[in-house]
mmCIF file of C-alpha atoms in Angstrom:
data_model
loop_
_atom_site.group_PDB
_atom_site.id
_atom_site.type_symbol
_atom_site.label_atom_id
_atom_site.label_comp_id
_atom_site.label_asym_id
_atom_site.label_seq_id
_atom_site.Cartn_x
_atom_site.Cartn_y
_atom_site.Cartn_z
ATOM 1 C CA MET P 1 12.038 18.870 10.386
ATOM 2 C CA VAL P 2 8.995 20.494 8.762
ATOM 3 C CA GLN P 3 8.868 20.271 4.958
ATOM 4 C CA GLU P 4 7.945 23.816 3.939
ATOM 5 C CA GLU P 5 6.666 22.665 0.528
ATOM 6 C CA PHE P 6 3.705 20.932 2.165
ATOM 7 C CA CYS P 7 2.714 23.590 4.693
ATOM 8 C CA CYS P 8 -0.818 24.948 4.595
ATOM 9 C CA PRO P 9 -1.594 28.680 4.222
ATOM 10 C CA THR P 10 -3.951 30.457 6.586
ATOM 11 C CA LEU P 11 -7.492 29.573 5.536
ATOM 12 C CA ASN P 12 -10.965 30.970 6.092
ATOM 13 C CA LEU P 13 -12.270 27.762 7.635
ATOM 14 C CA PRO P 14 -15.844 26.484 7.260
ATOM 15 C CA GLU P 15 -18.094 25.747 10.238
ATOM 16 C CA LYS P 16 -18.705 22.158 9.182
ATOM 17 C CA GLY P 17 -18.566 19.824 6.235
ATOM 18 C CA VAL P 18 -18.206 16.298 4.871
ATOM 19 C CA HIS P 19 -15.655 14.685 2.587
ATOM 20 C CA SER P 20 -15.727 11.110 1.317
ATOM 21 C CA TRP P 21 -12.943 9.261 -0.506
ATOM 22 C CA GLN P 22 -12.063 5.734 -1.434
ATOM 23 C CA ALA P 23 -8.468 4.587 -1.761
ATOM 24 C CA PRO P 24 -7.101 1.230 -2.886
ATOM 25 C CA SER P 25 -4.650 -1.185 -1.400
ATOM 26 C CA ASN P 26 -1.475 -1.816 -3.381
ATOM 27 C CA ILE P 27 0.869 -4.742 -3.879
ATOM 28 C CA ALA P 28 4.603 -4.099 -4.009
ATOM 29 C CA LEU P 29 6.602 -5.718 -6.799
ATOM 30 C CA ILE P 30 9.881 -4.379 -5.412
ATOM 31 C CA LYS P 31 9.576 -4.582 -1.627
ATOM 32 C CA TYR P 32 10.703 -2.135 1.004
ATOM 33 C CA TRP P 33 11.560 -3.641 4.376
ATOM 34 C CA GLY P 34 13.410 -1.353 6.716
ATOM 35 C CA LYS P 35 12.940 2.329 7.399
ATOM 36 C CA TYR P 36 14.523 5.204 9.293
ATOM 37 C CA GLY P 37 13.545 8.590 10.671
ATOM 38 C CA LEU P 38 9.877 9.400 10.337
ATOM 39 C CA GLN P 39 8.611 6.754 7.915
ATOM 40 C CA LEU P 40 11.443 7.012 5.390
ATOM 41 C CA PRO P 41 12.361 3.916 3.352
ATOM 42 C CA LYS P 42 15.806 2.317 3.271
ATOM 43 C CA ASN P 43 15.239 1.380 -0.373
ATOM 44 C CA ALA P 44 12.895 2.378 -3.160
ATOM 45 C CA SER P 45 9.791 0.263 -3.838
ATOM 46 C CA LEU P 46 7.488 -0.134 -6.831
ATOM 47 C CA SER P 47 3.889 -1.297 -6.590
ATOM 48 C CA PHE P 48 0.788 -2.058 -8.592
ATOM 49 C CA THR P 49 -2.172 0.003 -7.406
ATOM 50 C CA LEU P 50 -5.171 -2.299 -7.013
ATOM 51 C CA SER P 51 -8.758 -1.638 -8.060
ATOM 52 C CA ALA P 52 -11.311 -3.714 -6.124
ATOM 53 C CA CYS P 53 -9.650 -3.767 -2.682
ATOM 54 C CA GLN P 54 -10.618 -0.321 -1.425
ATOM 55 C CA THR P 55 -11.194 1.481 1.854
ATOM 56 C CA GLN P 56 -14.124 3.886 1.763
ATOM 57 C CA THR P 57 -13.914 6.717 4.293
ATOM 58 C CA LYS P 58 -16.261 9.581 5.149
ATOM 59 C CA VAL P 59 -15.087 12.371 7.450
ATOM 60 C CA ILE P 60 -17.741 14.594 9.032
ATOM 61 C CA TYR P 61 -16.181 17.669 10.638
ATOM 62 C CA THR P 62 -17.687 20.279 12.941
ATOM 63 C CA LYS P 63 -15.919 23.410 14.149
ATOM 64 C CA GLN P 64 -15.146 23.665 17.850
ATOM 65 C CA LYS P 65 -13.173 26.017 20.067
ATOM 66 C CA GLN P 66 -9.413 25.673 19.706
ATOM 67 C CA ALA P 67 -8.485 22.650 21.810
ATOM 68 C CA ASP P 68 -5.189 21.328 23.131
ATOM 69 C CA LYS P 69 -5.846 17.849 21.769
ATOM 70 C CA PHE P 70 -7.491 16.207 18.783
ATOM 71 C CA SER P 71 -11.198 15.462 18.958
ATOM 72 C CA PHE P 72 -12.412 12.523 16.877
ATOM 73 C CA LYS P 73 -14.204 9.175 16.847
ATOM 74 C CA VAL P 74 -13.606 6.275 14.481
ATOM 75 C CA PHE P 75 -16.443 4.080 13.236
ATOM 76 C CA LEU P 76 -15.761 0.818 11.392
ATOM 77 C CA GLU P 77 -18.743 -0.361 9.350
ATOM 78 C CA GLY P 78 -21.047 1.763 11.513
ATOM 79 C CA GLU P 79 -19.715 0.601 14.898
ATOM 80 C CA HIS P 80 -17.551 2.729 17.183
ATOM 81 C CA ALA P 81 -14.021 1.279 16.957
ATOM 82 C CA PRO P 82 -11.902 2.744 19.784
ATOM 83 C CA SER P 83 -9.078 0.262 19.118
ATOM 84 C CA PHE P 84 -8.291 2.184 15.905
ATOM 85 C CA GLU P 85 -8.099 5.555 17.640
ATOM 86 C CA PRO P 86 -4.541 5.471 19.076
ATOM 87 C CA LYS P 87 -3.104 4.941 15.583
ATOM 88 C CA ILE P 88 -5.248 7.755 14.186
ATOM 89 C CA ALA P 89 -4.172 10.058 17.043
ATOM 90 C CA THR P 90 -0.521 9.381 16.169
ATOM 91 C CA PHE P 91 -1.263 10.097 12.508
ATOM 92 C CA LEU P 92 -3.000 13.396 13.293
ATOM 93 C CA ASP P 93 -0.121 14.436 15.518
ATOM 94 C CA ARG P 94 2.373 13.791 12.693
ATOM 95 C CA ILE P 95 0.422 15.715 10.049
ATOM 96 C CA GLU P 96 -0.717 18.673 12.160
ATOM 97 C CA ALA P 97 2.228 20.780 10.998
ATOM 98 C CA TYR P 98 0.846 20.474 7.446
ATOM 99 C CA LEU P 99 -2.870 20.793 8.295
ATOM 100 C CA PRO P 100 -2.747 23.151 11.314
ATOM 101 C CA PHE P 101 -6.533 23.472 11.535
ATOM 102 C CA LEU P 102 -7.054 19.893 12.778
ATOM 103 C CA LYS P 103 -7.605 20.883 16.426
ATOM 104 C CA ASN P 104 -10.258 23.387 15.331
ATOM 105 C CA TYR P 105 -12.637 20.529 14.529
ATOM 106 C CA HIS P 106 -14.263 17.430 15.893
ATOM 107 C CA PHE P 107 -14.089 14.602 13.335
ATOM 108 C CA ASP P 108 -16.362 11.604 12.968
ATOM 109 C CA ILE P 109 -14.413 9.177 10.795
ATOM 110 C CA HIS P 110 -16.563 6.474 9.175
ATOM 111 C CA THR P 111 -14.646 3.767 7.356
ATOM 112 C CA GLN P 112 -15.305 0.434 5.693
ATOM 113 C CA ASN P 113 -13.496 -1.935 3.351
ATOM 114 C CA THR P 114 -14.742 -3.458 0.117
ATOM 115 C CA PHE P 115 -12.697 -6.561 0.971
ATOM 116 C CA PRO P 116 -13.247 -8.802 4.010
ATOM 117 C CA HIS P 117 -12.136 -7.082 7.213
ATOM 118 C CA SER P 118 -9.148 -8.794 8.887
ATOM 119 C CA SER P 119 -8.605 -10.799 5.714
ATOM 120 C CA GLY P 120 -4.857 -10.381 5.923
ATOM 121 C CA ILE P 121 -4.782 -7.795 3.126
ATOM 122 C CA ALA P 122 -2.968 -4.699 4.322
ATOM 123 C CA SER P 123 -5.756 -2.204 4.953
ATOM 124 C CA SER P 124 -3.535 0.393 6.660
ATOM 125 C CA ALA P 125 -2.312 1.551 3.230
ATOM 126 C CA SER P 126 -5.796 2.026 1.788
ATOM 127 C CA GLY P 127 -7.262 3.302 5.067
ATOM 128 C CA LEU P 128 -4.681 5.983 5.745
ATOM 129 C CA ALA P 129 -4.579 7.041 2.094
ATOM 130 C CA ALA P 130 -8.354 7.553 2.126
ATOM 131 C CA LEU P 131 -8.205 9.468 5.419
ATOM 132 C CA ALA P 132 -5.358 11.662 4.164
ATOM 133 C CA CYS P 133 -7.411 12.565 1.074
ATOM 134 C CA CYS P 134 -10.473 13.413 3.194
ATOM 135 C CA LEU P 135 -8.539 15.709 5.527
ATOM 136 C CA LEU P 136 -6.584 17.343 2.716
ATOM 137 C CA SER P 137 -9.890 18.052 0.951
ATOM 138 C CA ILE P 138 -10.671 20.564 3.714
ATOM 139 C CA GLU P 139 -7.604 22.544 2.658
ATOM 140 C CA LYS P 140 -8.332 22.091 -1.051
ATOM 141 C CA GLU P 141 -11.816 23.571 -0.615
ATOM 142 C CA HIS P 142 -10.278 26.873 0.459
ATOM 143 C CA ASN P 143 -6.832 26.862 -1.156
ATOM 144 C CA PRO P 144 -7.020 27.445 -4.931
ATOM 145 C CA GLU P 145 -3.261 26.892 -5.260
ATOM 146 C CA LEU P 146 -3.676 23.219 -4.335
ATOM 147 C CA THR P 147 -3.964 21.880 -7.881
ATOM 148 C CA GLU P 148 -4.833 18.256 -8.639
ATOM 149 C CA GLU P 149 -1.148 17.406 -9.091
ATOM 150 C CA LYS P 150 -0.143 19.140 -5.850
ATOM 151 C CA PHE P 151 -3.054 17.475 -4.038
ATOM 152 C CA ALA P 152 -1.866 13.987 -5.070
ATOM 153 C CA LYS P 153 1.698 14.778 -4.048
ATOM 154 C CA LYS P 154 0.720 16.171 -0.644
ATOM 155 C CA ALA P 155 -1.799 13.372 -0.025
ATOM 156 C CA SER P 156 0.960 10.815 -0.623
ATOM 157 C CA PHE P 157 3.271 12.756 1.702
ATOM 158 C CA LEU P 158 0.642 12.852 4.458
ATOM 159 C CA ALA P 159 -0.450 9.223 4.020
ATOM 160 C CA ARG P 160 3.183 8.108 4.344
ATOM 161 C CA LEU P 161 3.312 9.597 7.837
ATOM 162 C CA GLY P 162 0.613 7.135 8.891
ATOM 163 C CA SER P 163 1.736 4.067 6.944
ATOM 164 C CA GLY P 164 4.727 3.935 4.610
ATOM 165 C CA SER P 165 2.986 1.854 1.959
ATOM 166 C CA ALA P 166 -0.010 4.224 2.048
ATOM 167 C CA ALA P 167 2.136 6.688 0.087
ATOM 168 C CA ARG P 168 1.712 4.339 -2.901
ATOM 169 C CA SER P 169 -2.114 4.211 -2.753
ATOM 170 C CA ILE P 170 -2.935 7.702 -4.041
ATOM 171 C CA THR P 171 -2.617 7.225 -7.802
ATOM 172 C CA GLY P 172 -1.675 4.422 -10.197
ATOM 173 C CA PRO P 173 -1.325 2.095 -12.008
ATOM 174 C CA LEU P 174 2.315 1.843 -10.901
ATOM 175 C CA MET P 175 3.739 3.886 -8.013
ATOM 176 C CA LEU P 176 7.358 4.359 -7.000
ATOM 177 C CA TRP P 177 8.329 5.454 -3.503
ATOM 178 C CA GLY P 178 11.880 6.179 -2.412
ATOM 179 C CA GLU P 179 14.903 7.729 -4.042
ATOM 180 C CA HIS P 180 16.251 5.665 -6.904
ATOM 181 C CA GLN P 181 19.240 6.609 -9.020
ATOM 182 C CA GLY P 182 18.143 7.157 -12.577
ATOM 183 C CA THR P 183 14.471 7.732 -11.729
ATOM 184 C CA GLU P 184 13.657 11.398 -12.099
ATOM 185 C CA LYS P 185 11.550 13.017 -9.349
ATOM 186 C CA SER P 186 11.814 9.948 -7.064
ATOM 187 C CA SER P 187 11.611 10.945 -3.407
ATOM 188 C CA GLN P 188 11.837 9.575 0.105
ATOM 189 C CA LEU P 189 8.966 11.849 1.138
ATOM 190 C CA PHE P 190 6.182 10.726 -1.200
ATOM 191 C CA ALA P 191 5.405 8.260 -3.975
ATOM 192 C CA ILE P 192 5.257 9.268 -7.625
ATOM 193 C CA PRO P 193 3.387 7.753 -10.557
ATOM 194 C CA TYR P 194 5.731 5.572 -12.580
ATOM 195 C CA GLU P 195 5.978 7.551 -15.821
ATOM 196 C CA GLU P 196 8.489 5.494 -17.794
ATOM 197 C CA PRO P 197 7.278 3.393 -20.737
ATOM 198 C CA ILE P 198 5.528 0.120 -19.895
ATOM 199 C CA ASP P 199 4.308 -2.590 -22.218
ATOM 200 C CA ALA P 200 0.544 -2.806 -22.704
ATOM 201 C CA VAL P 201 0.429 -6.249 -21.067
ATOM 202 C CA PHE P 202 1.053 -4.673 -17.650
ATOM 203 C CA LYS P 203 -1.664 -2.019 -17.932
ATOM 204 C CA ASP P 204 -4.494 -4.450 -17.102
ATOM 205 C CA PHE P 205 -2.545 -7.027 -15.117
ATOM 206 C CA GLN P 206 -4.631 -9.228 -12.829
ATOM 207 C CA ASP P 207 -4.147 -9.968 -9.123
ATOM 208 C CA THR P 208 -6.072 -12.864 -7.600
ATOM 209 C CA ILE P 209 -5.484 -12.833 -3.850
ATOM 210 C CA LEU P 210 -5.606 -16.218 -2.130
ATOM 211 C CA LEU P 211 -6.627 -15.768 1.500
ATOM 212 C CA VAL P 212 -4.526 -18.444 3.189
ATOM 213 C CA ASP P 213 -4.804 -16.937 6.663
ATOM 214 C CA ARG P 214 -7.267 -14.209 7.642
ATOM 215 C CA GLY P 215 -5.931 -13.929 11.192
ATOM 216 C CA LYS P 216 -3.941 -11.067 12.650
ATOM 217 C CA LYS P 217 -0.220 -11.292 11.927
ATOM 218 C CA GLU P 218 1.867 -12.617 14.814
ATOM 219 C CA VAL P 219 4.444 -9.878 14.159
ATOM 220 C CA SER P 220 3.439 -6.367 13.148
ATOM 221 C CA SER P 221 5.004 -4.707 10.123
ATOM 222 C CA THR P 222 6.326 -1.930 12.382
ATOM 223 C CA LEU P 223 8.252 -4.429 14.493
ATOM 224 C CA GLY P 224 9.457 -6.232 11.369
ATOM 225 C CA HIS P 225 10.814 -3.006 9.891
ATOM 226 C CA ASN P 226 12.570 -2.177 13.164
ATOM 227 C CA LEU P 227 14.330 -5.550 13.170
ATOM 228 C CA MET P 228 16.160 -4.477 10.007
ATOM 229 C CA LEU P 229 18.109 -1.884 12.020
ATOM 230 C CA ASN P 230 20.644 -4.449 13.227
ATOM 231 C CA HIS P 231 20.039 -7.141 10.634
ATOM 232 C CA PRO P 232 23.286 -8.765 9.409
ATOM 233 C CA TYR P 233 22.071 -8.848 5.790
ATOM 234 C CA ALA P 234 20.245 -5.502 5.717
ATOM 235 C CA GLU P 235 22.673 -3.486 3.580
ATOM 236 C CA ASN P 236 22.950 -6.259 0.986
ATOM 237 C CA ARG P 237 19.164 -6.461 0.869
ATOM 238 C CA PHE P 238 18.793 -2.716 0.299
ATOM 239 C CA GLN P 239 21.327 -2.875 -2.530
ATOM 240 C CA GLN P 240 19.584 -5.920 -3.998
ATOM 241 C CA ALA P 241 16.222 -4.079 -4.060
ATOM 242 C CA GLN P 242 17.724 -1.075 -5.848
ATOM 243 C CA HIS P 243 19.343 -3.387 -8.410
ATOM 244 C CA GLN P 244 16.114 -5.333 -8.906
ATOM 245 C CA LEU P 245 14.244 -2.092 -9.532
ATOM 246 C CA ARG P 246 16.694 -1.142 -12.269
ATOM 247 C CA GLN P 247 16.163 -4.554 -13.863
ATOM 248 C CA LEU P 248 12.378 -4.367 -13.511
ATOM 249 C CA LYS P 249 12.212 -0.999 -15.279
ATOM 250 C CA LYS P 250 13.701 -2.636 -18.377
ATOM 251 C CA VAL P 251 11.351 -5.639 -18.073
ATOM 252 C CA LEU P 252 8.263 -3.401 -17.805
ATOM 253 C CA LYS P 253 9.274 -1.534 -20.942
ATOM 254 C CA GLU P 254 9.932 -4.687 -22.971
ATOM 255 C CA GLY P 255 6.987 -6.779 -21.704
ATOM 256 C CA ASP P 256 9.345 -9.610 -20.708
ATOM 257 C CA LEU P 257 6.969 -11.756 -18.644
ATOM 258 C CA LYS P 258 9.493 -14.458 -17.746
ATOM 259 C CA SER P 259 11.924 -11.952 -16.302
ATOM 260 C CA PHE P 260 9.032 -10.165 -14.584
ATOM 261 C CA ALA P 261 8.089 -13.400 -12.809
ATOM 262 C CA LYS P 262 11.661 -14.068 -11.751
ATOM 263 C CA ILE P 263 12.210 -10.593 -10.269
ATOM 264 C CA VAL P 264 8.821 -10.394 -8.537
ATOM 265 C CA GLU P 265 9.088 -13.857 -6.978
ATOM 266 C CA MET P 266 12.676 -13.253 -5.896
ATOM 267 C CA GLU P 267 11.564 -10.044 -4.193
ATOM 268 C CA ALA P 268 8.770 -11.833 -2.337
ATOM 269 C CA LEU P 269 11.094 -14.550 -1.087
ATOM 270 C CA ALA P 270 13.816 -12.041 -0.167
ATOM 271 C CA LEU P 271 11.295 -10.173 1.991
ATOM 272 C CA HIS P 272 10.470 -13.330 3.923
ATOM 273 C CA ALA P 273 14.125 -14.349 4.075
ATOM 274 C CA MET P 274 14.800 -11.119 5.991
ATOM 275 C CA MET P 275 12.098 -12.071 8.483
ATOM 276 C CA MET P 276 13.501 -15.572 8.936
ATOM 277 C CA THR P 277 17.023 -14.290 9.564
ATOM 278 C CA SER P 278 16.282 -11.365 11.890
ATOM 279 C CA ASP P 279 16.785 -11.463 15.670
ATOM 280 C CA PRO P 280 14.257 -12.453 16.874
ATOM 281 C CA TYR P 281 13.400 -14.466 13.757
ATOM 282 C CA PHE P 282 9.860 -15.195 12.639
ATOM 283 C CA ILE P 283 7.953 -16.903 9.833
ATOM 284 C CA LEU P 284 4.746 -15.408 8.447
ATOM 285 C CA MET P 285 4.269 -17.933 5.647
ATOM 286 C CA LYS P 286 2.052 -20.916 6.438
ATOM 287 C CA PRO P 287 2.314 -24.504 5.135
ATOM 288 C CA TYR P 288 -0.447 -23.774 2.607
ATOM 289 C CA THR P 289 1.497 -20.719 1.384
ATOM 290 C CA LEU P 290 4.324 -23.028 0.349
ATOM 291 C CA GLU P 291 1.935 -25.583 -1.146
ATOM 292 C CA ILE P 292 0.386 -22.885 -3.335
ATOM 293 C CA ILE P 293 3.813 -21.622 -4.453
ATOM 294 C CA HIS P 294 4.887 -25.101 -5.553
ATOM 295 C CA ARG P 295 1.620 -25.594 -7.451
ATOM 296 C CA ILE P 296 2.066 -22.252 -9.209
ATOM 297 C CA TRP P 297 5.528 -23.291 -10.338
ATOM 298 C CA ALA P 298 4.246 -26.659 -11.579
ATOM 299 C CA TYR P 299 1.298 -25.042 -13.407
ATOM 300 C CA ARG P 300 3.541 -22.440 -15.041
ATOM 301 C CA GLU P 301 5.951 -25.098 -16.296
ATOM 302 C CA ALA P 302 3.217 -27.416 -17.583
ATOM 303 C CA ASN P 303 1.159 -24.723 -19.312
ATOM 304 C CA ASP P 304 3.816 -22.256 -20.498
ATOM 305 C CA SER P 305 1.971 -19.682 -18.404
ATOM 306 C CA ALA P 306 3.091 -16.204 -17.348
ATOM 307 C CA VAL P 307 1.477 -16.500 -13.904
ATOM 308 C CA CYS P 308 3.674 -15.676 -10.937
ATOM 309 C CA PHE P 309 3.240 -14.942 -7.253
ATOM 310 C CA THR P 310 4.162 -12.321 -4.759
ATOM 311 C CA LEU P 311 3.670 -12.079 -0.999
ATOM 312 C CA ASP P 312 3.137 -9.226 1.408
ATOM 313 C CA ALA P 313 4.307 -9.466 5.009
ATOM 314 C CA GLY P 314 1.877 -12.306 5.663
ATOM 315 C CA ALA P 315 0.702 -15.724 4.518
ATOM 316 C CA ASN P 316 -1.608 -14.732 1.671
ATOM 317 C CA VAL P 317 -0.543 -15.259 -1.932
ATOM 318 C CA HIS P 318 -1.060 -12.755 -4.752
ATOM 319 C CA LEU P 319 -1.341 -14.423 -8.161
ATOM 320 C CA LEU P 320 -0.190 -11.970 -10.839
ATOM 321 C CA TYR P 321 -0.893 -12.691 -14.505
ATOM 322 C CA PRO P 322 -1.869 -11.098 -17.853
ATOM 323 C CA LYS P 323 -5.561 -10.503 -18.462
ATOM 324 C CA LYS P 324 -5.572 -12.858 -21.465
ATOM 325 C CA GLU P 325 -4.927 -15.761 -19.047
ATOM 326 C CA LYS P 326 -7.714 -14.825 -16.632
ATOM 327 C CA GLU P 327 -10.165 -17.596 -17.506
ATOM 328 C CA LYS P 328 -7.543 -20.346 -17.333
ATOM 329 C CA ILE P 329 -5.990 -19.023 -14.118
ATOM 330 C CA LEU P 330 -9.358 -18.811 -12.370
ATOM 331 C CA ASP P 331 -10.017 -22.437 -13.381
ATOM 332 C CA PHE P 332 -6.605 -23.297 -11.894
ATOM 333 C CA VAL P 333 -7.562 -21.480 -8.685
ATOM 334 C CA LYS P 334 -10.917 -23.268 -8.412
ATOM 335 C CA ASN P 335 -9.533 -26.702 -9.275
ATOM 336 C CA GLN P 336 -6.242 -26.683 -7.388
ATOM 337 C CA LEU P 337 -5.758 -23.741 -5.041
ATOM 338 C CA VAL P 338 -9.054 -22.862 -3.379
ATOM 339 C CA ALA P 339 -8.687 -25.867 -1.064
ATOM 340 C CA PHE P 340 -5.726 -24.103 0.571
ATOM 341 C CA CYS P 341 -7.625 -20.846 1.191
ATOM 342 C CA GLU P 342 -9.274 -20.212 4.553
ATOM 343 C CA LYS P 343 -13.002 -20.878 4.070
ATOM 344 C CA GLY P 344 -12.278 -21.158 0.342
ATOM 345 C CA GLN P 345 -11.948 -17.392 0.035
ATOM 346 C CA TYR P 346 -10.070 -15.491 -2.646
ATOM 347 C CA ILE P 347 -10.430 -12.036 -4.209
ATOM 348 C CA CYS P 348 -10.249 -11.178 -7.906
ATOM 349 C CA ASP P 349 -8.578 -7.818 -8.446
ATOM 350 C CA GLU P 350 -6.619 -5.990 -11.108
ATOM 351 C CA VAL P 351 -4.472 -2.935 -11.624
ATOM 352 C CA GLY P 352 -6.270 0.332 -10.838
ATOM 353 C CA LEU P 353 -5.778 4.092 -10.955
ATOM 354 C CA GLY P 354 -5.830 5.160 -7.314
ATOM 355 C CA ALA P 355 -7.937 7.150 -4.875
ATOM 356 C CA SER P 356 -11.136 8.931 -5.906
ATOM 357 C CA VAL P 357 -13.874 11.092 -4.435
ATOM 358 C CA ILE P 358 -17.077 9.313 -3.424
ATOM 359 C CA GLU P 359 -19.923 11.452 -4.674
ATOM 360 C CA SER P 360 -22.726 11.950 -2.145
#
């Protein structure tokens, strides 16, 4: 079903052009795991937009005769990357109804990450968000009705059709995706900036990402989501996530760091519990993931710290903490945790504001 709101008017198209954007990764505080239809979430999710972990994408487009298929090449860090092209072809096919000029052009898509490639940090969110912004910029150039607010909304809508979590990488610092009772403007179709009051402590929250395992996940996120279709605990999980989001909204407003830690860690463990109880079952955490978690708990207890952890669908650990603790937490990382990181690697990041144009 085509969403008329996001359709593109007839444009006087240019012969050629270039658009460059960078878009960040994001880390979900309330997780979504399970979807239906065309990339629609079974429960609402809330995420911090990151700052340093970005995908930078340049799209060079040249007009061609109307073709019956998409014409493009993908280059990763300057090298032709044909393995990425099937996913991009699927994405283009899904968004063509909203950018009907896509087959009028050949696209050279140049992309690179500011974080280590294949580091286990989800780059599909940042990558597809950046690509969506580049392609939508072609419309924006020739459609004066596409205001900045409408651009962000449509970019999130388009990015979602490539990767669900990409919907949350357009703006920041907090993004909510999925319908949630009591949250005005929340939608299944796109993410919205979280506009309810939040305590100042969360506005510059830190995220130090411990790279436990840089390898490719044994089970893809797509397969993992699909396993929720017949999962015996799925409905309870969806209800739990909606309840946790209601609780987290109150915590964000009040600056209650202890309750924040409890909700965020419970969400991370619930996500992995769903993986461990699906059919077939699987475990994406590694022994060092668990070792780090136990050390975080011990450190927090001993130092009356507000540090907590969350996990994506993988082995890496995100350390979340207030900026005022940064120096002490980084000492903790260097003294106790870096030994459990692959090649001693970790990334220092913090809350950011979303995608932006790269000026040429």
